[in-house]
Coordinates of C-alpha atoms and ligand atoms in Angstrom, one line a residue:
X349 CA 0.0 0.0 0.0
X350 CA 1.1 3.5 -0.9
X351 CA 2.6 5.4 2.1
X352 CA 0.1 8.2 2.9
X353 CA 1.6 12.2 1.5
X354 CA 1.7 13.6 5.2
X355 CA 0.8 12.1 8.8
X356 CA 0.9 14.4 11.3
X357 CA 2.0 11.9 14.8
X358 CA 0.9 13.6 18.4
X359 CA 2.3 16.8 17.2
X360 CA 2.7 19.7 19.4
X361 CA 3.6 23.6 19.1
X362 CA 3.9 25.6 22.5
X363 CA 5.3 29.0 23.2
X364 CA 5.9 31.5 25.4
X365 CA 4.2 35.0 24.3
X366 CA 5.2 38.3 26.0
X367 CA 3.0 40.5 27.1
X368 CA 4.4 43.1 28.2
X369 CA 7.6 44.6 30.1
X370 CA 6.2 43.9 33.8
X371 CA 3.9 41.0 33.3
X372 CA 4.9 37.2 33.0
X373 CA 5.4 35.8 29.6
X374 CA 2.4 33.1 28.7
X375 CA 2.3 29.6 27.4
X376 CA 0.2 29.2 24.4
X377 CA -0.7 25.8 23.0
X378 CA -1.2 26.7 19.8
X379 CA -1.4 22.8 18.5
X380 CA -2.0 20.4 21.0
X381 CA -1.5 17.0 20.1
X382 CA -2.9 16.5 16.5
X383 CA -2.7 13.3 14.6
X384 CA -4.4 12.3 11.5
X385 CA -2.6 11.3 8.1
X386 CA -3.9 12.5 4.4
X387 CA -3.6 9.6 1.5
X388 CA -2.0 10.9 -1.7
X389 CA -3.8 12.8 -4.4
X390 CA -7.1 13.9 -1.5
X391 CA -7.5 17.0 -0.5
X392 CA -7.5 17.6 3.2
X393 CA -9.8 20.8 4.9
X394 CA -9.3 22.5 8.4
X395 CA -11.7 24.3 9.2
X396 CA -12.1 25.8 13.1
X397 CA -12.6 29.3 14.5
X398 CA -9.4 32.1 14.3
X399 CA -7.1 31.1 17.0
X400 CA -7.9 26.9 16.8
X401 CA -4.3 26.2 15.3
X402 CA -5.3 26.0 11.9
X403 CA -2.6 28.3 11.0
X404 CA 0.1 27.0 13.2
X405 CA -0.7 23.5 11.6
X406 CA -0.3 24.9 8.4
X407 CA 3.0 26.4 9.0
X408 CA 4.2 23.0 10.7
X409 CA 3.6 20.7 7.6
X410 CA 5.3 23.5 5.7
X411 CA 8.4 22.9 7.9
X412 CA 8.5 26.8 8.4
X413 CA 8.4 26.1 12.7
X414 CA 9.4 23.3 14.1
X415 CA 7.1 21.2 16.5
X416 CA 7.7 21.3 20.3
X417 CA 6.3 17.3 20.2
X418 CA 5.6 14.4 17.7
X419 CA 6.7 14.2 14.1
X420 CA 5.4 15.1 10.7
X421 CA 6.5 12.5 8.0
X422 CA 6.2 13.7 4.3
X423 CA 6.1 11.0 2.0
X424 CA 7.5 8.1 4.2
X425 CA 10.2 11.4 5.5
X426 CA 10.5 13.1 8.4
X427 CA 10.1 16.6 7.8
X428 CA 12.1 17.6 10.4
X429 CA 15.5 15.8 8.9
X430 CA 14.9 16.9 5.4
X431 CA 17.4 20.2 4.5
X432 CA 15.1 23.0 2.9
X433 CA 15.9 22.6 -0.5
X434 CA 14.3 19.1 -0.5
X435 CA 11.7 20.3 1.2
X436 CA 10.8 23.2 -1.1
X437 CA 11.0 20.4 -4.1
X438 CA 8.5 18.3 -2.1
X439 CA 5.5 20.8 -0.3
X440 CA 4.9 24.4 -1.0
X441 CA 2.5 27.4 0.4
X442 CA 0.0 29.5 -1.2
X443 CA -1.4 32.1 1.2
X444 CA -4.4 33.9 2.0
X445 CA -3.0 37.6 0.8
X446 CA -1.5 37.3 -2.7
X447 CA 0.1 41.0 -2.1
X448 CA 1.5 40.8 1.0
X449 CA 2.9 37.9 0.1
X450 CA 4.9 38.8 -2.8
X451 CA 7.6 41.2 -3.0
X452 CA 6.2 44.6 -4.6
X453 CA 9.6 45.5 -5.9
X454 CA 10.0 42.7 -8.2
X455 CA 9.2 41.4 -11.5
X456 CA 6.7 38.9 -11.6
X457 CA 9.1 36.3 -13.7
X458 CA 11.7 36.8 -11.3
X459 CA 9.1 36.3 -8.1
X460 CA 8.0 33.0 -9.7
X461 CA 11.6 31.9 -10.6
X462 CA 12.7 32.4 -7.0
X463 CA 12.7 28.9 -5.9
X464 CA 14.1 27.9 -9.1
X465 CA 17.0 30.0 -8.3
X466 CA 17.3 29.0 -5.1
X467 CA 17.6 24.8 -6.7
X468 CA 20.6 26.6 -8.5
X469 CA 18.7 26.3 -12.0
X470 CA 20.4 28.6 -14.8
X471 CA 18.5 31.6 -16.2
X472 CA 17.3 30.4 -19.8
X473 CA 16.2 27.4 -18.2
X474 CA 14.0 29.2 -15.5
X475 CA 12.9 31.8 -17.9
X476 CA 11.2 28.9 -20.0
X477 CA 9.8 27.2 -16.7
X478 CA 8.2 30.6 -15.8
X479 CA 6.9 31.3 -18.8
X480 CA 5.5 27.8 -19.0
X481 CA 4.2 27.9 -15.4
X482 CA 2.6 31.4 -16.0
X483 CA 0.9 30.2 -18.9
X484 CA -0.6 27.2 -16.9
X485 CA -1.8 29.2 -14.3
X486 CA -3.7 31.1 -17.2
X487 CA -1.3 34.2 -17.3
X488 CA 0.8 35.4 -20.1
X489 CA 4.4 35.6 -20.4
X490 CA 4.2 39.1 -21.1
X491 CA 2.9 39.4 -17.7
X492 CA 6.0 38.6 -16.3
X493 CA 7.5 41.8 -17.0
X494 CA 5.1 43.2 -14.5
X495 CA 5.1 44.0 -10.7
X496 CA 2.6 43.0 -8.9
X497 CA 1.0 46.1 -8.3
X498 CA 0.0 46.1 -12.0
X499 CA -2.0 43.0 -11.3
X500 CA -5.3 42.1 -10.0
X501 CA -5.8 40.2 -6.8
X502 CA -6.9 37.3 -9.2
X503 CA -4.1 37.2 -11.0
X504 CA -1.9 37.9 -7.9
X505 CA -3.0 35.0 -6.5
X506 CA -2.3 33.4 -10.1
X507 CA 1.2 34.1 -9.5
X508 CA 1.6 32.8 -5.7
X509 CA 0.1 29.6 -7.4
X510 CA 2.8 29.4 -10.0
X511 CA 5.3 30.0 -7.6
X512 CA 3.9 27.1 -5.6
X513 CA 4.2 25.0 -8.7
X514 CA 7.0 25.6 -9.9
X515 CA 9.1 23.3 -8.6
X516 CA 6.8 20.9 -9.4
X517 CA 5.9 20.2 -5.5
X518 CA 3.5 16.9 -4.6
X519 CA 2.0 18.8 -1.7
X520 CA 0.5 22.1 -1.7
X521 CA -0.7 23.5 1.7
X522 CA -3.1 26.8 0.9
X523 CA -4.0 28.5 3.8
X524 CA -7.3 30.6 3.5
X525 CA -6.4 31.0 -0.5
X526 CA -9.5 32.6 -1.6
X527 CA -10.4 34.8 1.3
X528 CA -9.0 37.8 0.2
X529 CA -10.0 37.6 -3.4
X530 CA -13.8 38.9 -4.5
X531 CA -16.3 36.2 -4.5
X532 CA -16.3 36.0 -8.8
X533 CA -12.8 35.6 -8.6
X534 CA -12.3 33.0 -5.9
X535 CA -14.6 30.2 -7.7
X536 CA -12.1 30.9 -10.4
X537 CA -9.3 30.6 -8.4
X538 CA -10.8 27.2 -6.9
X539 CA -11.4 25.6 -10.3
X540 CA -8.0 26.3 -11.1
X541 CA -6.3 24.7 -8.0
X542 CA -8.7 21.7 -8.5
X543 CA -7.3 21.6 -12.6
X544 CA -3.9 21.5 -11.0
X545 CA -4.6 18.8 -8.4
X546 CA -5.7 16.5 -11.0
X547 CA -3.3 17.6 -13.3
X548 CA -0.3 17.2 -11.6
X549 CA -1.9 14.3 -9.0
X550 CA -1.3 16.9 -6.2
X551 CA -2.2 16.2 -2.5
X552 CA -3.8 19.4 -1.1
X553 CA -4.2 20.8 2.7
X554 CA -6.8 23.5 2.2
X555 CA -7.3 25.7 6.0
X556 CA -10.2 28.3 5.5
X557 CA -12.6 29.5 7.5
X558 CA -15.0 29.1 4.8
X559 CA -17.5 26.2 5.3
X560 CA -18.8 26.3 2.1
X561 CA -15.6 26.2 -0.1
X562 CA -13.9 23.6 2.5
X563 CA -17.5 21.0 1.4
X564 CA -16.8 22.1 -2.4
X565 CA -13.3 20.9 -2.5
X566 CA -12.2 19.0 0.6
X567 CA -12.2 14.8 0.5
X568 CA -11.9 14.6 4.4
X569 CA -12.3 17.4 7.0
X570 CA -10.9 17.9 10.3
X571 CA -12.3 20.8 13.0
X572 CA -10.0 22.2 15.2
X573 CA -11.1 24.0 18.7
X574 CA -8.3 25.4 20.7
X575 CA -5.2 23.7 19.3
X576 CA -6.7 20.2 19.2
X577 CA -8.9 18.1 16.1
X578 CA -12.4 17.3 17.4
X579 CA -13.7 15.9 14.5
X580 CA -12.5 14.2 11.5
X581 CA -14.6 12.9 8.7
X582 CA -15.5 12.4 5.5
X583 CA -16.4 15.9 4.1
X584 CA -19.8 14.0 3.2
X585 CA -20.2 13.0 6.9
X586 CA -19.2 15.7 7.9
X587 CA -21.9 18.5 6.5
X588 CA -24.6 15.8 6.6
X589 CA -24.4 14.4 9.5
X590 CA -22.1 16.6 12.2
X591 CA -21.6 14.7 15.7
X592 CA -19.1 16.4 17.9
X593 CA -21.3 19.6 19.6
X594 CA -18.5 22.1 18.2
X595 CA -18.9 20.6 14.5
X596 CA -22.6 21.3 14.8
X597 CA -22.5 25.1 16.6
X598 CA -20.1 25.9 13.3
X599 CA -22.6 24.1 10.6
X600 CA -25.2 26.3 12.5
X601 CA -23.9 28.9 12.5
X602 CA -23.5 29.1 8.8
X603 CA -26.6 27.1 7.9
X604 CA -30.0 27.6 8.3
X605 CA -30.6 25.7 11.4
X606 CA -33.6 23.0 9.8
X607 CA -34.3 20.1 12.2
X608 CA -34.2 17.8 8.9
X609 CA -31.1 18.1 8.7
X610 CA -29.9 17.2 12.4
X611 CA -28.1 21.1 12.6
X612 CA -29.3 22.5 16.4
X613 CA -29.3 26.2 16.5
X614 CA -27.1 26.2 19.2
X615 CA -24.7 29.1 18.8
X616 CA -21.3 30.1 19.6
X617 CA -21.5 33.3 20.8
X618 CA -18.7 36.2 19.8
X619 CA -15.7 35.3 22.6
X620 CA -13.1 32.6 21.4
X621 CA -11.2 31.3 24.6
X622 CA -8.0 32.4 25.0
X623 CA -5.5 30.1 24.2
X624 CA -3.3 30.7 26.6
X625 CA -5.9 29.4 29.6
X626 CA -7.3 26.7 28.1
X627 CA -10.0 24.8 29.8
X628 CA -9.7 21.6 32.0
X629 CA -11.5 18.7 31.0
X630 CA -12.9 18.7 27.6
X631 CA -11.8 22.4 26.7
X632 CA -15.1 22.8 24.5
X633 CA -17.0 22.3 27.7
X634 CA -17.8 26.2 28.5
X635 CA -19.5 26.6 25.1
X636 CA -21.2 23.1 25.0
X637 CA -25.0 22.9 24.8
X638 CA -25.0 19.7 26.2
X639 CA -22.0 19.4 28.7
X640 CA -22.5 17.4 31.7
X641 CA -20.6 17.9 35.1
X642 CA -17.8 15.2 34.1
X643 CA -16.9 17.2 31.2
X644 CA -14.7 19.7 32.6
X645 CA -12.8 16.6 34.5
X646 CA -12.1 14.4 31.9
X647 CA -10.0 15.0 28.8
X648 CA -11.9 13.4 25.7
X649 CA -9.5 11.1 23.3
X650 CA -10.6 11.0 19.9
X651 CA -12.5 7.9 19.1
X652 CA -13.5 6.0 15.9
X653 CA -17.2 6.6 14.9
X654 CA -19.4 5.4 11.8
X655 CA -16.3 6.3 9.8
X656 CA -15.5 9.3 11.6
X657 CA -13.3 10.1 14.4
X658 CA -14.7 12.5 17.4
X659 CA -13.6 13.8 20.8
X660 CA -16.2 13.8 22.4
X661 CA -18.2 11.7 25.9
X662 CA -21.5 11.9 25.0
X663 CA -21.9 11.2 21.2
Ligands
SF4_166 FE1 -19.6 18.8 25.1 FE2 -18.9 17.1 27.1 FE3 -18.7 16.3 24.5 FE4 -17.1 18.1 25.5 S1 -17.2 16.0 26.1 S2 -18.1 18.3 23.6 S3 -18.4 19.3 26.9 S4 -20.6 16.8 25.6

Protein backbone atom coordinates (compact mmCIF):
# COMPACT_ATOMS: atom_id res chain seq x y z
CA UNK A 1 0.00 0.00 0.00
CA UNK A 2 1.09 3.54 -0.94
CA UNK A 3 2.64 5.42 2.09
CA UNK A 4 0.07 8.18 2.85
CA UNK A 5 1.58 12.22 1.45
CA UNK A 6 1.69 13.59 5.22
CA UNK A 7 0.81 12.11 8.78
CA UNK A 8 0.90 14.37 11.33
CA UNK A 9 1.95 11.93 14.77
CA UNK A 10 0.90 13.60 18.41
CA UNK A 11 2.33 16.75 17.16
CA UNK A 12 2.73 19.70 19.39
CA UNK A 13 3.65 23.56 19.14
CA UNK A 14 3.93 25.58 22.45
CA UNK A 15 5.31 29.03 23.16
CA UNK A 16 5.87 31.49 25.38
CA UNK A 17 4.24 35.00 24.31
CA UNK A 18 5.22 38.34 25.98
CA UNK A 19 2.96 40.49 27.13
CA UNK A 20 4.44 43.10 28.21
CA UNK A 21 7.56 44.59 30.12
CA UNK A 22 6.23 43.86 33.80
CA UNK A 23 3.95 41.01 33.32
CA UNK A 24 4.88 37.19 32.96
CA UNK A 25 5.35 35.82 29.57
CA UNK A 26 2.36 33.14 28.68
CA UNK A 27 2.29 29.65 27.37
CA UNK A 28 0.19 29.24 24.37
CA UNK A 29 -0.67 25.78 23.00
CA UNK A 30 -1.24 26.65 19.80
CA UNK A 31 -1.37 22.78 18.54
CA UNK A 32 -2.00 20.42 21.02
CA UNK A 33 -1.53 17.00 20.07
CA UNK A 34 -2.88 16.49 16.54
CA UNK A 35 -2.75 13.26 14.62
CA UNK A 36 -4.35 12.30 11.49
CA UNK A 37 -2.55 11.35 8.15
CA UNK A 38 -3.89 12.48 4.40
CA UNK A 39 -3.60 9.61 1.46
CA UNK A 40 -2.00 10.85 -1.73
CA UNK A 41 -3.83 12.82 -4.42
CA UNK A 42 -7.07 13.93 -1.49
CA UNK A 43 -7.49 17.00 -0.52
CA UNK A 44 -7.47 17.64 3.22
CA UNK A 45 -9.81 20.84 4.88
CA UNK A 46 -9.26 22.46 8.41
CA UNK A 47 -11.68 24.28 9.18
CA UNK A 48 -12.07 25.81 13.14
CA UNK A 49 -12.63 29.29 14.53
CA UNK A 50 -9.42 32.12 14.26
CA UNK A 51 -7.12 31.14 16.96
CA UNK A 52 -7.85 26.90 16.76
CA UNK A 53 -4.30 26.23 15.28
CA UNK A 54 -5.26 25.98 11.92
CA UNK A 55 -2.56 28.27 10.95
CA UNK A 56 0.14 26.99 13.24
CA UNK A 57 -0.68 23.47 11.56
CA UNK A 58 -0.34 24.94 8.45
CA UNK A 59 2.99 26.36 9.01
CA UNK A 60 4.23 23.04 10.73
CA UNK A 61 3.62 20.70 7.62
CA UNK A 62 5.34 23.47 5.71
CA UNK A 63 8.44 22.86 7.90
CA UNK A 64 8.48 26.81 8.40
CA UNK A 65 8.42 26.13 12.66
CA UNK A 66 9.41 23.29 14.08
CA UNK A 67 7.06 21.17 16.45
CA UNK A 68 7.72 21.30 20.33
CA UNK A 69 6.28 17.34 20.20
CA UNK A 70 5.63 14.40 17.66
CA UNK A 71 6.73 14.21 14.07
CA UNK A 72 5.39 15.14 10.68
CA UNK A 73 6.53 12.53 8.04
CA UNK A 74 6.23 13.68 4.28
CA UNK A 75 6.05 11.02 1.95
CA UNK A 76 7.48 8.15 4.18
CA UNK A 77 10.18 11.41 5.47
CA UNK A 78 10.47 13.05 8.44
CA UNK A 79 10.11 16.57 7.83
CA UNK A 80 12.07 17.62 10.36
CA UNK A 81 15.50 15.84 8.90
CA UNK A 82 14.89 16.94 5.39
CA UNK A 83 17.37 20.18 4.53
CA UNK A 84 15.12 22.95 2.86
CA UNK A 85 15.92 22.63 -0.45
CA UNK A 86 14.34 19.11 -0.49
CA UNK A 87 11.73 20.30 1.17
CA UNK A 88 10.75 23.21 -1.05
CA UNK A 89 11.00 20.35 -4.14
CA UNK A 90 8.53 18.27 -2.14
CA UNK A 91 5.52 20.82 -0.32
CA UNK A 92 4.91 24.40 -1.04
CA UNK A 93 2.49 27.36 0.43
CA UNK A 94 -0.01 29.50 -1.17
CA UNK A 95 -1.36 32.06 1.21
CA UNK A 96 -4.37 33.93 2.02
CA UNK A 97 -2.98 37.64 0.79
CA UNK A 98 -1.54 37.31 -2.69
CA UNK A 99 0.12 41.05 -2.12
CA UNK A 100 1.51 40.78 1.01
CA UNK A 101 2.90 37.87 0.06
CA UNK A 102 4.94 38.77 -2.76
CA UNK A 103 7.57 41.23 -2.97
CA UNK A 104 6.19 44.64 -4.63
CA UNK A 105 9.57 45.54 -5.88
CA UNK A 106 10.04 42.68 -8.21
CA UNK A 107 9.16 41.38 -11.45
CA UNK A 108 6.73 38.86 -11.59
CA UNK A 109 9.15 36.33 -13.68
CA UNK A 110 11.74 36.81 -11.29
CA UNK A 111 9.09 36.25 -8.06
CA UNK A 112 7.99 32.96 -9.67
CA UNK A 113 11.59 31.86 -10.64
CA UNK A 114 12.75 32.36 -7.00
CA UNK A 115 12.71 28.85 -5.95
CA UNK A 116 14.10 27.89 -9.08
CA UNK A 117 16.99 29.98 -8.31
CA UNK A 118 17.34 29.02 -5.05
CA UNK A 119 17.58 24.80 -6.65
CA UNK A 120 20.58 26.65 -8.53
CA UNK A 121 18.69 26.25 -11.96
CA UNK A 122 20.41 28.61 -14.80
CA UNK A 123 18.49 31.61 -16.16
CA UNK A 124 17.26 30.36 -19.79
CA UNK A 125 16.18 27.35 -18.23
CA UNK A 126 14.00 29.16 -15.53
CA UNK A 127 12.92 31.81 -17.94
CA UNK A 128 11.16 28.90 -19.99
CA UNK A 129 9.78 27.18 -16.73
CA UNK A 130 8.20 30.61 -15.82
CA UNK A 131 6.92 31.26 -18.83
CA UNK A 132 5.53 27.78 -19.00
CA UNK A 133 4.17 27.88 -15.42
CA UNK A 134 2.65 31.38 -16.05
CA UNK A 135 0.93 30.25 -18.92
CA UNK A 136 -0.55 27.19 -16.88
CA UNK A 137 -1.80 29.24 -14.27
CA UNK A 138 -3.67 31.13 -17.22
CA UNK A 139 -1.34 34.25 -17.31
CA UNK A 140 0.79 35.36 -20.13
CA UNK A 141 4.45 35.56 -20.40
CA UNK A 142 4.17 39.05 -21.07
CA UNK A 143 2.86 39.41 -17.68
CA UNK A 144 5.97 38.55 -16.27
CA UNK A 145 7.45 41.78 -16.99
CA UNK A 146 5.09 43.22 -14.53
CA UNK A 147 5.11 43.97 -10.74
CA UNK A 148 2.62 43.00 -8.87
CA UNK A 149 1.02 46.13 -8.34
CA UNK A 150 -0.02 46.13 -11.97
CA UNK A 151 -1.98 43.01 -11.31
CA UNK A 152 -5.26 42.07 -10.04
CA UNK A 153 -5.76 40.19 -6.78
CA UNK A 154 -6.85 37.34 -9.17
CA UNK A 155 -4.06 37.19 -11.03
CA UNK A 156 -1.91 37.92 -7.95
CA UNK A 157 -3.01 34.95 -6.53
CA UNK A 158 -2.35 33.42 -10.10
CA UNK A 159 1.24 34.15 -9.50
CA UNK A 160 1.58 32.76 -5.70
CA UNK A 161 0.07 29.57 -7.36
CA UNK A 162 2.76 29.40 -10.01
CA UNK A 163 5.27 30.03 -7.60
CA UNK A 164 3.85 27.09 -5.56
CA UNK A 165 4.22 25.01 -8.71
CA UNK A 166 7.05 25.63 -9.94
CA UNK A 167 9.08 23.32 -8.63
CA UNK A 168 6.84 20.87 -9.39
CA UNK A 169 5.94 20.20 -5.53
CA UNK A 170 3.54 16.95 -4.56
CA UNK A 171 1.96 18.81 -1.75
CA UNK A 172 0.47 22.14 -1.74
CA UNK A 173 -0.71 23.46 1.71
CA UNK A 174 -3.06 26.81 0.93
CA UNK A 175 -4.01 28.54 3.80
CA UNK A 176 -7.30 30.59 3.53
CA UNK A 177 -6.42 30.99 -0.49
CA UNK A 178 -9.46 32.62 -1.55
CA UNK A 179 -10.39 34.84 1.34
CA UNK A 180 -9.02 37.80 0.17
CA UNK A 181 -10.03 37.64 -3.36
CA UNK A 182 -13.79 38.90 -4.51
CA UNK A 183 -16.27 36.18 -4.48
CA UNK A 184 -16.35 36.03 -8.77
CA UNK A 185 -12.80 35.64 -8.60
CA UNK A 186 -12.32 32.97 -5.86
CA UNK A 187 -14.57 30.19 -7.73
CA UNK A 188 -12.08 30.93 -10.42
CA UNK A 189 -9.30 30.63 -8.44
CA UNK A 190 -10.80 27.24 -6.86
CA UNK A 191 -11.38 25.63 -10.35
CA UNK A 192 -7.97 26.27 -11.14
CA UNK A 193 -6.34 24.71 -7.95
CA UNK A 194 -8.75 21.69 -8.46
CA UNK A 195 -7.30 21.57 -12.58
CA UNK A 196 -3.88 21.53 -11.03
CA UNK A 197 -4.59 18.84 -8.42
CA UNK A 198 -5.71 16.48 -11.02
CA UNK A 199 -3.29 17.65 -13.27
CA UNK A 200 -0.28 17.20 -11.60
CA UNK A 201 -1.88 14.34 -9.05
CA UNK A 202 -1.29 16.87 -6.16
CA UNK A 203 -2.23 16.17 -2.51
CA UNK A 204 -3.82 19.42 -1.14
CA UNK A 205 -4.19 20.82 2.67
CA UNK A 206 -6.82 23.53 2.16
CA UNK A 207 -7.29 25.66 6.01
CA UNK A 208 -10.15 28.28 5.49
CA UNK A 209 -12.63 29.50 7.47
CA UNK A 210 -14.96 29.09 4.83
CA UNK A 211 -17.50 26.23 5.29
CA UNK A 212 -18.82 26.33 2.06
CA UNK A 213 -15.63 26.23 -0.11
CA UNK A 214 -13.94 23.57 2.49
CA UNK A 215 -17.52 21.05 1.39
CA UNK A 216 -16.83 22.08 -2.43
CA UNK A 217 -13.26 20.87 -2.50
CA UNK A 218 -12.23 19.03 0.56
CA UNK A 219 -12.20 14.81 0.54
CA UNK A 220 -11.91 14.62 4.45
CA UNK A 221 -12.34 17.43 7.01
CA UNK A 222 -10.94 17.86 10.31
CA UNK A 223 -12.30 20.75 12.97
CA UNK A 224 -10.02 22.20 15.24
CA UNK A 225 -11.15 23.98 18.69
CA UNK A 226 -8.28 25.42 20.65
CA UNK A 227 -5.23 23.67 19.26
CA UNK A 228 -6.75 20.18 19.23
CA UNK A 229 -8.95 18.13 16.08
CA UNK A 230 -12.36 17.28 17.42
CA UNK A 231 -13.65 15.87 14.53
CA UNK A 232 -12.45 14.21 11.49
CA UNK A 233 -14.62 12.87 8.67
CA UNK A 234 -15.48 12.44 5.48
CA UNK A 235 -16.42 15.93 4.14
CA UNK A 236 -19.76 14.02 3.20
CA UNK A 237 -20.25 12.96 6.89
CA UNK A 238 -19.22 15.74 7.93
CA UNK A 239 -21.86 18.47 6.50
CA UNK A 240 -24.61 15.76 6.59
CA UNK A 241 -24.45 14.42 9.53
CA UNK A 242 -22.14 16.62 12.21
CA UNK A 243 -21.63 14.69 15.72
CA UNK A 244 -19.13 16.43 17.86
CA UNK A 245 -21.29 19.57 19.58
CA UNK A 246 -18.52 22.13 18.19
CA UNK A 247 -18.95 20.56 14.46
CA UNK A 248 -22.61 21.34 14.77
CA UNK A 249 -22.50 25.08 16.59
CA UNK A 250 -20.14 25.91 13.30
CA UNK A 251 -22.63 24.11 10.55
CA UNK A 252 -25.21 26.34 12.51
CA UNK A 253 -23.93 28.90 12.53
CA UNK A 254 -23.54 29.12 8.76
CA UNK A 255 -26.63 27.06 7.87
CA UNK A 256 -29.99 27.55 8.32
CA UNK A 257 -30.59 25.69 11.37
CA UNK A 258 -33.62 22.99 9.82
CA UNK A 259 -34.34 20.08 12.24
CA UNK A 260 -34.20 17.81 8.95
CA UNK A 261 -31.07 18.15 8.69
CA UNK A 262 -29.90 17.18 12.43
CA UNK A 263 -28.08 21.08 12.57
CA UNK A 264 -29.30 22.52 16.40
CA UNK A 265 -29.27 26.23 16.50
CA UNK A 266 -27.06 26.22 19.22
CA UNK A 267 -24.67 29.12 18.78
CA UNK A 268 -21.34 30.09 19.58
CA UNK A 269 -21.55 33.29 20.77
CA UNK A 270 -18.70 36.18 19.81
CA UNK A 271 -15.67 35.32 22.59
CA UNK A 272 -13.07 32.57 21.43
CA UNK A 273 -11.23 31.30 24.64
CA UNK A 274 -8.05 32.41 25.00
CA UNK A 275 -5.55 30.06 24.19
CA UNK A 276 -3.28 30.72 26.64
CA UNK A 277 -5.89 29.39 29.62
CA UNK A 278 -7.32 26.67 28.12
CA UNK A 279 -9.98 24.77 29.77
CA UNK A 280 -9.66 21.58 31.97
CA UNK A 281 -11.54 18.70 30.99
CA UNK A 282 -12.85 18.73 27.65
CA UNK A 283 -11.77 22.36 26.75
CA UNK A 284 -15.14 22.79 24.52
CA UNK A 285 -17.03 22.30 27.72
CA UNK A 286 -17.77 26.21 28.53
CA UNK A 287 -19.51 26.64 25.06
CA UNK A 288 -21.18 23.05 25.01
CA UNK A 289 -24.99 22.94 24.84
CA UNK A 290 -24.99 19.71 26.18
CA UNK A 291 -21.96 19.42 28.75
CA UNK A 292 -22.48 17.39 31.68
CA UNK A 293 -20.58 17.95 35.06
CA UNK A 294 -17.82 15.16 34.13
CA UNK A 295 -16.95 17.19 31.16
CA UNK A 296 -14.68 19.69 32.60
CA UNK A 297 -12.82 16.60 34.53
CA UNK A 298 -12.15 14.36 31.87
CA UNK A 299 -10.01 14.97 28.78
CA UNK A 300 -11.89 13.37 25.70
CA UNK A 301 -9.45 11.13 23.33
CA UNK A 302 -10.58 10.96 19.91
CA UNK A 303 -12.50 7.86 19.08
CA UNK A 304 -13.51 6.00 15.90
CA UNK A 305 -17.25 6.57 14.94
CA UNK A 306 -19.42 5.37 11.78
CA UNK A 307 -16.27 6.35 9.78
CA UNK A 308 -15.53 9.28 11.60
CA UNK A 309 -13.28 10.06 14.39
CA UNK A 310 -14.70 12.47 17.40
CA UNK A 311 -13.56 13.81 20.76
CA UNK A 312 -16.20 13.80 22.43
CA UNK A 313 -18.15 11.70 25.93
CA UNK A 314 -21.46 11.91 24.97
CA UNK A 315 -21.88 11.21 21.22
FE1 LIG B 1 -19.61 18.79 25.14
FE2 LIG B 1 -18.88 17.08 27.07
FE3 LIG B 1 -18.72 16.34 24.50
FE4 LIG B 1 -17.05 18.14 25.48
S1 LIG B 1 -17.19 15.98 26.10
S2 LIG B 1 -18.12 18.25 23.57
S3 LIG B 1 -18.35 19.26 26.89
S4 LIG B 1 -20.57 16.81 25.64
Amino acid sequence: MRAPAIEVRAVTRHFRQSTGLFTAARSVRAVDGVSFSVPTGSCFGIVGESGCGKSTLARLILGLHPPTGGEIVVEGQSLQAMDRRARARLIQPVFQDPFSSLNPRRRIRDIVGLPLAAQGTNPAQRDRQVDAMLERVGLSAEMGGRLPAQLSGGQRQRVAIARALVLRPRIVVCDEPTSALDVSVQAQILNLLAELRRDFGLTLVFISHNLAVVEHVCDEVAVMYLGRIVERAPTDTLFRAPAHPYTRALLASVLTPEPGLGIPDVGLGDSYPDPANIPPGCRFHPRCPIAEAGCSERDPSPRALDGREVACHLV
